[in-house]
XYZ file of N, CA and C in Angstrom:
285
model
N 0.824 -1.191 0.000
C 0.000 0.000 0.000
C 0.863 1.248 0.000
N 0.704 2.243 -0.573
C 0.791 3.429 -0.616
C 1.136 4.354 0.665
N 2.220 4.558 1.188
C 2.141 5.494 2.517
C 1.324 6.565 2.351
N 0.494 7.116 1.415
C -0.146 8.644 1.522
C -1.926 7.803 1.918
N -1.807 6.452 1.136
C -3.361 5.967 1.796
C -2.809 5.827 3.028
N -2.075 4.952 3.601
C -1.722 5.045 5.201
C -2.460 5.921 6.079
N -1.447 6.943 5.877
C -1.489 8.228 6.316
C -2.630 8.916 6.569
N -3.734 8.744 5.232
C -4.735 9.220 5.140
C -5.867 8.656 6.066
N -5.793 7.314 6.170
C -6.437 6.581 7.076
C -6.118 6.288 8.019
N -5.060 7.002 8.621
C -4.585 7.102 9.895
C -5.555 8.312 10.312
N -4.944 9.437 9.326
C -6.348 10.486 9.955
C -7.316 10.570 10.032
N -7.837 10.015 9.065
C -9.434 9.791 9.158
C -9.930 9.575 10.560
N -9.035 7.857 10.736
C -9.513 7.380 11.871
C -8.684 8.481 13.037
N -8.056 8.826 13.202
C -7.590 10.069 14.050
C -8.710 10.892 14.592
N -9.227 11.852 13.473
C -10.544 12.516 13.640
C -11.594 11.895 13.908
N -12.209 10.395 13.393
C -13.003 10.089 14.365
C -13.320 9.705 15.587
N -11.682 9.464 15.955
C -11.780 9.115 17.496
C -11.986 10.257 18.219
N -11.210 11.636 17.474
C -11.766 13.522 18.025
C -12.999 13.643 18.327
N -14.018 13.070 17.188
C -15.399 13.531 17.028
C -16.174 12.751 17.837
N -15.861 11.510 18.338
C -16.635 11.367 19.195
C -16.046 11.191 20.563
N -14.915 11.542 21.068
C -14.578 12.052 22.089
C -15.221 13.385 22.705
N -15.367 14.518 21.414
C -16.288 15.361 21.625
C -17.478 15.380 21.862
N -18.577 14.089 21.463
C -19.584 14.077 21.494
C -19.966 13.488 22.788
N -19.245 12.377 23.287
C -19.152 12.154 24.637
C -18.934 13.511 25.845
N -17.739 14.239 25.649
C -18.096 15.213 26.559
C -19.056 15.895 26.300
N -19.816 16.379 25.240
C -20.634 17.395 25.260
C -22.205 16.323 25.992
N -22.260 15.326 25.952
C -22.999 14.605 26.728
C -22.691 14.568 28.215
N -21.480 14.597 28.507
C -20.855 14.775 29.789
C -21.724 15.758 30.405
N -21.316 16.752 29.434
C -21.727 18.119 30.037
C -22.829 18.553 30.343
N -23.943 17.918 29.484
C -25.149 18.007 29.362
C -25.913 16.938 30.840
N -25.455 16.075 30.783
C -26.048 15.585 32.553
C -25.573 16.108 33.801
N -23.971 16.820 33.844
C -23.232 17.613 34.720
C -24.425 19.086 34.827
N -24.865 19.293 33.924
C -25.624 21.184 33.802
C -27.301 20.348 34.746
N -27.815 18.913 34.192
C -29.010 18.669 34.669
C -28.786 18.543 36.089
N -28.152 17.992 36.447
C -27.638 17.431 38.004
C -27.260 18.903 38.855
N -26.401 19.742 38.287
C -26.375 20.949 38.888
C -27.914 21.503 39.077
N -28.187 21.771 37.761
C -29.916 22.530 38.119
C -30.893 21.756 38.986
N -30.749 20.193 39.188
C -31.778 19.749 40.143
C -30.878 20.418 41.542
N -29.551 20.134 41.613
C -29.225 20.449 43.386
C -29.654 21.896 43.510
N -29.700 22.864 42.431
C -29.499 24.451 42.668
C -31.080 24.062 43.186
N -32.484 23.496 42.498
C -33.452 24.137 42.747
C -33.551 23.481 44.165
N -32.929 22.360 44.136
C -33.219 21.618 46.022
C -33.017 22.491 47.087
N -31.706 23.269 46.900
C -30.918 24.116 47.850
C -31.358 25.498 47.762
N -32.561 25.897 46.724
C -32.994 27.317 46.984
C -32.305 28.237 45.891
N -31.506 28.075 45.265
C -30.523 28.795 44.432
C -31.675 28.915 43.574
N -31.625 30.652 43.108
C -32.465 30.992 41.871
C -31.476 30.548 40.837
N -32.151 30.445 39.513
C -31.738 30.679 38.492
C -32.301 31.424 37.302
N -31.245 32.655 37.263
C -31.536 33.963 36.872
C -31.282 34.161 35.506
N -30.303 33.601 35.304
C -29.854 33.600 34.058
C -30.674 32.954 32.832
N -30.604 31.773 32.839
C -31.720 30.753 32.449
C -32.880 31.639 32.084
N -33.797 32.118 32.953
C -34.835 32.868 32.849
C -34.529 33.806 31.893
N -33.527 34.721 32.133
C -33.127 36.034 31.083
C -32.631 35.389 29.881
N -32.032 33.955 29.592
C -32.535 33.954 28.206
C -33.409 33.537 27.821
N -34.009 32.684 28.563
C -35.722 32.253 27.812
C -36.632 33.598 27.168
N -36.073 34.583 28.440
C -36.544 35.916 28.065
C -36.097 36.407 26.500
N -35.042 36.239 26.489
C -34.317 36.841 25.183
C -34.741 35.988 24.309
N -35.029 34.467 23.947
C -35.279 33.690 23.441
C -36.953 34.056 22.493
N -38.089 34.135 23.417
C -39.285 34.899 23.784
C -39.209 35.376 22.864
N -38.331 36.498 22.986
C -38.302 37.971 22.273
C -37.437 37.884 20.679
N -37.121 36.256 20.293
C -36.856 36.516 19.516
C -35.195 37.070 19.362
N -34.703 37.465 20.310
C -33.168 37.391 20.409
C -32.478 36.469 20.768
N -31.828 35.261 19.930
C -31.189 34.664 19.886
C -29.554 35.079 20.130
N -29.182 35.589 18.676
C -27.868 35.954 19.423
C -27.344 36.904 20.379
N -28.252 37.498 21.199
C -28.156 38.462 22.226
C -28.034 36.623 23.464
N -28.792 36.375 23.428
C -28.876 35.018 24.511
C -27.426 34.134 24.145
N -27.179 34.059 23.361
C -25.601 33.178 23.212
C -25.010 34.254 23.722
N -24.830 35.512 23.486
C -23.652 36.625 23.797
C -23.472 36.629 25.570
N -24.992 36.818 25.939
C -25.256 36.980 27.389
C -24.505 35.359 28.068
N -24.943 34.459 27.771
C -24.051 32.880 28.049
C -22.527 32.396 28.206
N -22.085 33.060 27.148
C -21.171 33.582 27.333
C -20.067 34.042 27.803
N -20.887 35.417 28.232
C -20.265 36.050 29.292
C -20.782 35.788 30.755
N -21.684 35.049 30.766
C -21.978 34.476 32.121
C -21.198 33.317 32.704
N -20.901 32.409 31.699
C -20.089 31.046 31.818
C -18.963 31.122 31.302
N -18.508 31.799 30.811
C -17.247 31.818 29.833
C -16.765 31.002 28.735
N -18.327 30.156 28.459
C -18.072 29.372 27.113
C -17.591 29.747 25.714
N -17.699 29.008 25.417
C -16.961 29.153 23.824
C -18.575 29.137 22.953
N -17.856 29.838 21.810
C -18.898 30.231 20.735
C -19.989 28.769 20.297
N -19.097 27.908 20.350
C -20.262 26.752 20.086
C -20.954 25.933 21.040
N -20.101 25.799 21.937
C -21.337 25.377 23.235
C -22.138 26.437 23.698
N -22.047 27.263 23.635
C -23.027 28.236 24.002
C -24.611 28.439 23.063
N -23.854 28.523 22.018
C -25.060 28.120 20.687
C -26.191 26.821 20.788
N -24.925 25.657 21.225
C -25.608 24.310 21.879
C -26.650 24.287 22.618
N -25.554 24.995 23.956
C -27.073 25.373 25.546
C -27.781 26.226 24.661
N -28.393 27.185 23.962
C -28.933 28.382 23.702
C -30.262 27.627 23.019
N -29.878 26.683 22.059
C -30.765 26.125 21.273
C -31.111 24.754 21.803
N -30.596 24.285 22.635
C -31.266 23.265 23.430
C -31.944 23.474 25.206
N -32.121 24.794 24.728
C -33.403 25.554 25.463
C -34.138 25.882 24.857
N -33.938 26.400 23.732
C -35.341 26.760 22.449
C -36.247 25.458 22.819
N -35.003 24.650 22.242
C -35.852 22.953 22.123
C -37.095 22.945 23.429
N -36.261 22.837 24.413
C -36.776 22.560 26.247
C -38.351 23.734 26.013
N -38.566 24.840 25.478
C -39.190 25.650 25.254
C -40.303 25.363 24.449
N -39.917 24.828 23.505
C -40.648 24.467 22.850
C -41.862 23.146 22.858
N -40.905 22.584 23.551
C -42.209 21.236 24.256
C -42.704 21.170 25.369
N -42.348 22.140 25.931
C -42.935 23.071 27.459
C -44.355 23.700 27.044
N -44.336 23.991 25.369
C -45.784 24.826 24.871
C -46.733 24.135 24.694
């Protein structure tokens, strides 16, 4: 065989072991955020934020609600988009 097919299918499989390493944490993350929000509401902790983007959401401001996320959590541009729109979702079957 060819060292450049090698190679090539070294990366391939390279990146798919990336992509779903990623997809696992972002699942991580996603039962770590549920488990936090059940202890916050046990223990009394508002959650303020949440609310102010559903608010922004509501209203039709989307990327004002990723911006605000953000800078509340210090996420990165695409998990934030993630949480942002998998509250739309949560929103949406709440109606």
């Amino acid at each position: 065989m060819n060292y450049k097919v090698i190679l090539g299918l070294a990366v391939v499989g390279f990146l798919m072991i990336i992509v779903a390493s990623i997809k696992q944490m972002q699942s991580d993350i996603a039962r770590i955020n549920a488990n936090l929000n059940k202890i916050a509401k046990q223990v009394g902790v508002e959650d303020t934020i949440t609310d102010q983007l559903k608010g922004l959401l509501l209203e039709g401001k989307r990327i004002e609600a990723v911006k605000k996320y953000r800078i509340a959590t210090g996420a990165g541009l695409v998990e934030a988009k993630e949480y942002i729109d998998s509250l739309k979702e949560q929103e949406i079957k709440n109606i």
